[in-house]
C-alpha positions as a printed NumPy array, in Angstrom:
array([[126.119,  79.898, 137.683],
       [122.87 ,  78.242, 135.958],
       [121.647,  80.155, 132.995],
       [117.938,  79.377, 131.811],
       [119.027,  77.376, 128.907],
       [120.596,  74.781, 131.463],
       [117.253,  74.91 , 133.757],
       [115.359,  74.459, 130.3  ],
       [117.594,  72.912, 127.591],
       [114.762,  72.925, 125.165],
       [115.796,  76.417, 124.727],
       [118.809,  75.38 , 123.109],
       [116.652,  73.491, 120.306],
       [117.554,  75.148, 116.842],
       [116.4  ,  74.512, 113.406],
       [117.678,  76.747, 110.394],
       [116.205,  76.276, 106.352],
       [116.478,  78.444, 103.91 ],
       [114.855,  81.229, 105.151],
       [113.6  ,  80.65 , 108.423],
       [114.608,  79.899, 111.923],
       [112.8  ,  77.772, 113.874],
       [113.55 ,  77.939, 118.442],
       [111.033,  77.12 , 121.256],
       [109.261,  80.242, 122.21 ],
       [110.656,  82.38 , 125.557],
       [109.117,  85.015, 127.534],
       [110.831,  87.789, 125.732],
       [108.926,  86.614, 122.301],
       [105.651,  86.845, 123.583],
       [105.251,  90.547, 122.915],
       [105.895,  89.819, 119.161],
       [103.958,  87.075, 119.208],
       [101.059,  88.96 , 119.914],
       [101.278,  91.048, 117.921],
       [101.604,  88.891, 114.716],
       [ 98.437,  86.921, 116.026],
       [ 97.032,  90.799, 116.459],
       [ 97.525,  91.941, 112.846],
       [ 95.692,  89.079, 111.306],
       [ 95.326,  85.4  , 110.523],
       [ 92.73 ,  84.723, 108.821],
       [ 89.478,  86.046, 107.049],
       [ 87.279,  87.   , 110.118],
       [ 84.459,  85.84 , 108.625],
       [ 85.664,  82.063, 109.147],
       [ 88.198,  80.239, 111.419],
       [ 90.438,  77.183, 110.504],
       [ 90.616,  76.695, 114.374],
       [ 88.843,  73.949, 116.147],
       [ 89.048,  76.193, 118.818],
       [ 88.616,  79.813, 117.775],
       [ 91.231,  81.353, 119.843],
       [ 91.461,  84.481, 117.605],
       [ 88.38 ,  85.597, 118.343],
       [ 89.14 ,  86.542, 121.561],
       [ 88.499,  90.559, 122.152],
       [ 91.578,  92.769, 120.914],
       [ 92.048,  93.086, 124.785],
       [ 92.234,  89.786, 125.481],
       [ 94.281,  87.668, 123.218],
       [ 97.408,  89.116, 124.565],
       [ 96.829,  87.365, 127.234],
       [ 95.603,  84.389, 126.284],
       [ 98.813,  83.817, 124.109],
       [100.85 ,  84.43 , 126.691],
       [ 98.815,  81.953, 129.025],
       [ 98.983,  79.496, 126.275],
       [102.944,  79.27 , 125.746],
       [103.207,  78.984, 129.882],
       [100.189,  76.791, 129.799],
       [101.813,  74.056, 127.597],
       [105.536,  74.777, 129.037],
       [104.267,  73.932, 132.53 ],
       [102.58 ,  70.559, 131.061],
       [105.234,  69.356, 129.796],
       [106.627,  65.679, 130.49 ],
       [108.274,  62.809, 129.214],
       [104.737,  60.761, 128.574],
       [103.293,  64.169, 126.855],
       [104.509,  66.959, 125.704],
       [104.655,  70.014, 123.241],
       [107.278,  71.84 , 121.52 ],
       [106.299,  75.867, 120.381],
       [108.265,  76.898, 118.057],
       [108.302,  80.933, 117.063],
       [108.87 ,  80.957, 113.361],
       [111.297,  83.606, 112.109],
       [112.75 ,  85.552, 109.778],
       [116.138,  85.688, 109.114],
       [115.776,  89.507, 109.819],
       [114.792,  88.346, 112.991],
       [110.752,  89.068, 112.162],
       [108.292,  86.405, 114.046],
       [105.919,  85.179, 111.45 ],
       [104.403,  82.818, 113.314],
       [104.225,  79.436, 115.005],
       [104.711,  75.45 , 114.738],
       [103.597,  73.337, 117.298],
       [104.769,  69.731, 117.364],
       [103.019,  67.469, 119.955],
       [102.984,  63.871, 121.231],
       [101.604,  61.533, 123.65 ],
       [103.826,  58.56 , 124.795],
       [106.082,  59.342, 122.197],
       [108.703,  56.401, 122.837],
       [105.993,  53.898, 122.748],
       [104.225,  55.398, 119.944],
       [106.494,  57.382, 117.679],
       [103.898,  59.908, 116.731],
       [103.957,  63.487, 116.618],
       [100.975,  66.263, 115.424],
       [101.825,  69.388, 114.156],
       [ 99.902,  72.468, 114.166],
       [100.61 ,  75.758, 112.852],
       [ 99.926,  79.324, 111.943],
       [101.418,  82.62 , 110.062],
       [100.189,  86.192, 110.081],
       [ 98.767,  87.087, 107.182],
       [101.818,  89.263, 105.642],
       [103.764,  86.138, 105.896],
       [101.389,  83.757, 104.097],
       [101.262,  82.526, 100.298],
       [105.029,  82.188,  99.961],
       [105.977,  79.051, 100.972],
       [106.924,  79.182, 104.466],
       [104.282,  77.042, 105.836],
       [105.962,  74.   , 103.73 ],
       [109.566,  75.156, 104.727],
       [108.602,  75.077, 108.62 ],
       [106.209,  71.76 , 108.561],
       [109.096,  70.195, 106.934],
       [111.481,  71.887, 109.004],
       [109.902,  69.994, 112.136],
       [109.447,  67.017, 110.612],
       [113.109,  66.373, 109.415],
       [113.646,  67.363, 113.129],
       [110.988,  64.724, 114.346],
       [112.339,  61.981, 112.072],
       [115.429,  62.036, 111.572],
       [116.852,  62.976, 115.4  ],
       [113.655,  62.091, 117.449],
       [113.039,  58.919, 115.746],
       [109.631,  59.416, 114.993],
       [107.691,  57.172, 112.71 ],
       [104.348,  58.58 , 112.07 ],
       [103.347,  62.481, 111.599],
       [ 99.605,  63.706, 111.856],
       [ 98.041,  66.814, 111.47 ],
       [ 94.362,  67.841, 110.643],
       [ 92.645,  71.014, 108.671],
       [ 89.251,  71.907, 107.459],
       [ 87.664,  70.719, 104.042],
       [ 87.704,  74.03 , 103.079],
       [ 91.585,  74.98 , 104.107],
       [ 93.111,  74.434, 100.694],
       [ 96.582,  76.281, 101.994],
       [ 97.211,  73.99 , 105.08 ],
       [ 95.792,  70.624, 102.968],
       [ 98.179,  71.832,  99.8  ],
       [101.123,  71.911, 102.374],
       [100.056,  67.859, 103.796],
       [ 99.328,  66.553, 100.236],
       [102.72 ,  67.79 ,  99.091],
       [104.827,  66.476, 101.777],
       [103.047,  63.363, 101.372],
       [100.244,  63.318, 103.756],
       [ 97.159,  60.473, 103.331],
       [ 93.631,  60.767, 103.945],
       [ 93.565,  59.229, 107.813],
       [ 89.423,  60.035, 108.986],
       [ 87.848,  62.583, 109.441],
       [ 85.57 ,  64.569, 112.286],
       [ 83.539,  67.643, 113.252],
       [ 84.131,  70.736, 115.278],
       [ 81.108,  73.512, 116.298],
       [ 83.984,  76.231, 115.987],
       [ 80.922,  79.034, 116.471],
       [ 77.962,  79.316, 117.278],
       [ 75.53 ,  77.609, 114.63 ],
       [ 78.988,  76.739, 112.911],
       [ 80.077,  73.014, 112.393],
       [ 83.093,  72.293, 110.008],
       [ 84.054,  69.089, 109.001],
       [ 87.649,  68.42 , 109.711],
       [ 90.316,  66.036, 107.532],
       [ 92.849,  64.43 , 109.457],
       [ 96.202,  63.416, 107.759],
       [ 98.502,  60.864, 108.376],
       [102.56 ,  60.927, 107.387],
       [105.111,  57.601, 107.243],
       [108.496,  58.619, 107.727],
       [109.273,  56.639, 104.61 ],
       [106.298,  58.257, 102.683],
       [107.943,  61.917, 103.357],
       [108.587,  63.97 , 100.681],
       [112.006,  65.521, 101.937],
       [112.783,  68.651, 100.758],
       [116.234,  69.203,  98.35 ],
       [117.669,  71.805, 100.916],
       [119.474,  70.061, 104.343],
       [118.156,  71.1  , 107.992],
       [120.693,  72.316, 110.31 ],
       [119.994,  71.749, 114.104],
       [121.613,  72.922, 116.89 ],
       [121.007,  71.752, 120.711],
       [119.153,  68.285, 119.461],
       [120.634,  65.836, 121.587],
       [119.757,  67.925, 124.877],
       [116.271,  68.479, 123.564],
       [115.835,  65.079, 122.704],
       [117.11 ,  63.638, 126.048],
       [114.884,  66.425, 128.378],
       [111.888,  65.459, 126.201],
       [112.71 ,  61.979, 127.17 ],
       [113.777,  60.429, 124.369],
       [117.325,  58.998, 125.479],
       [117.295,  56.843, 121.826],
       [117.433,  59.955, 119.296],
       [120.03 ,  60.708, 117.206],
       [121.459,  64.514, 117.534]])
């Protein structure tokens, strides 16, 4: 008999540092994901998302995560895709999320990351430990050449993590996150030869069969 991990073999996608574990979100984590968005991300007062998806109602966001994960599950395909990853704990605790994106990755060899932790979780390091957690991953079994990402001017935690893994200046651009509200936005560019690999190893587990249903029949497990 099929199991869901042999419908959807990106389930079986693992990455393991230090201290976290990385998987592609499932149904059953969306409750905790929630809730980590729930308790807090961010000073209210200002958002470092070009789209302000936390200020959605209490009542609402929920919801909206959940429509996200099956939003971007549903879109997925060969030519353009995105991986969720739920960020966790060893103890099992969801901290948050890392998103890696592409768009005619074969052709291309770029990914984009973006990324989030609940506040409880943040200012000890994890956000470098995941970012490079997905970029080993992209690299070194997808074959991926090029890394972006993007943050506000004024995001000195998410442009700290970029400049030490060895992120350049690549443009910039403007968002109106708010009403009234228009934040200038650095984008960041990565060479796989310009990253600054961390001293600890990534383990993986299910990376050929994610590679291949992403279709990326080239990568190395």
């Amino acid at each position: 008999m099929l199991t869901l991990d042999d419908v959807w073999p990106l389930f079986r996608l693992r990455l393991a540092t230090p201290r976290l574990a990385l998987r592609p979100l499932r149904d059953e984590d969306l409750p905790a994901l929630a809730e980590a968005a729930a308790s807090g991300i961010h000073d209210p007062a200002r958002t470092p998302f070009a789209a302000p998806w936390t200020d959605a109602p209490a009542g609402e966001l929920a919801a909206n995560t959940a429509r996200w994960v099956w939003g971007r599950r549903s879109e997925l395909a060969a030519d353009a895709w995105t991986v969720q990853f739920g960020v966790f704990a060893h103890d099992g605790a969801l901290l948050g999320a890392q998103d890696v994106s592409a768009a005619r990755f074969t052709d291309r060899r770029t990914i984009e990351t973006g990324s989030w932790l609940r506040r409880d979780a943040q200012g000890r390091g994890y956000g470098a430990e995941m970012r490079a957690a997905v970029l080993l991953w992209a690299f070194d079994c997808l074959g991926a050449e090029v890394a972006e990402t993007a943050a506000f001017d004024w995001n000195a935690a998410s442009l700290g993590v970029s400049r030490r893994l060895g992120y350049g200046p690549n443009g910039e651009t403007r968002h109106a996150t708010r009403p009234g509200v228009v934040e200038r936005e650095l984008k960041l560019r990565l060479l796989a030869e310009d990253f600054r690999r961390p001293e600890w190893e990534l383990e993986v587990g299910g990376g050929p069969e994610a590679a291949t249903f992403l279709g990326i029949p080239t990568a190395e497990g």
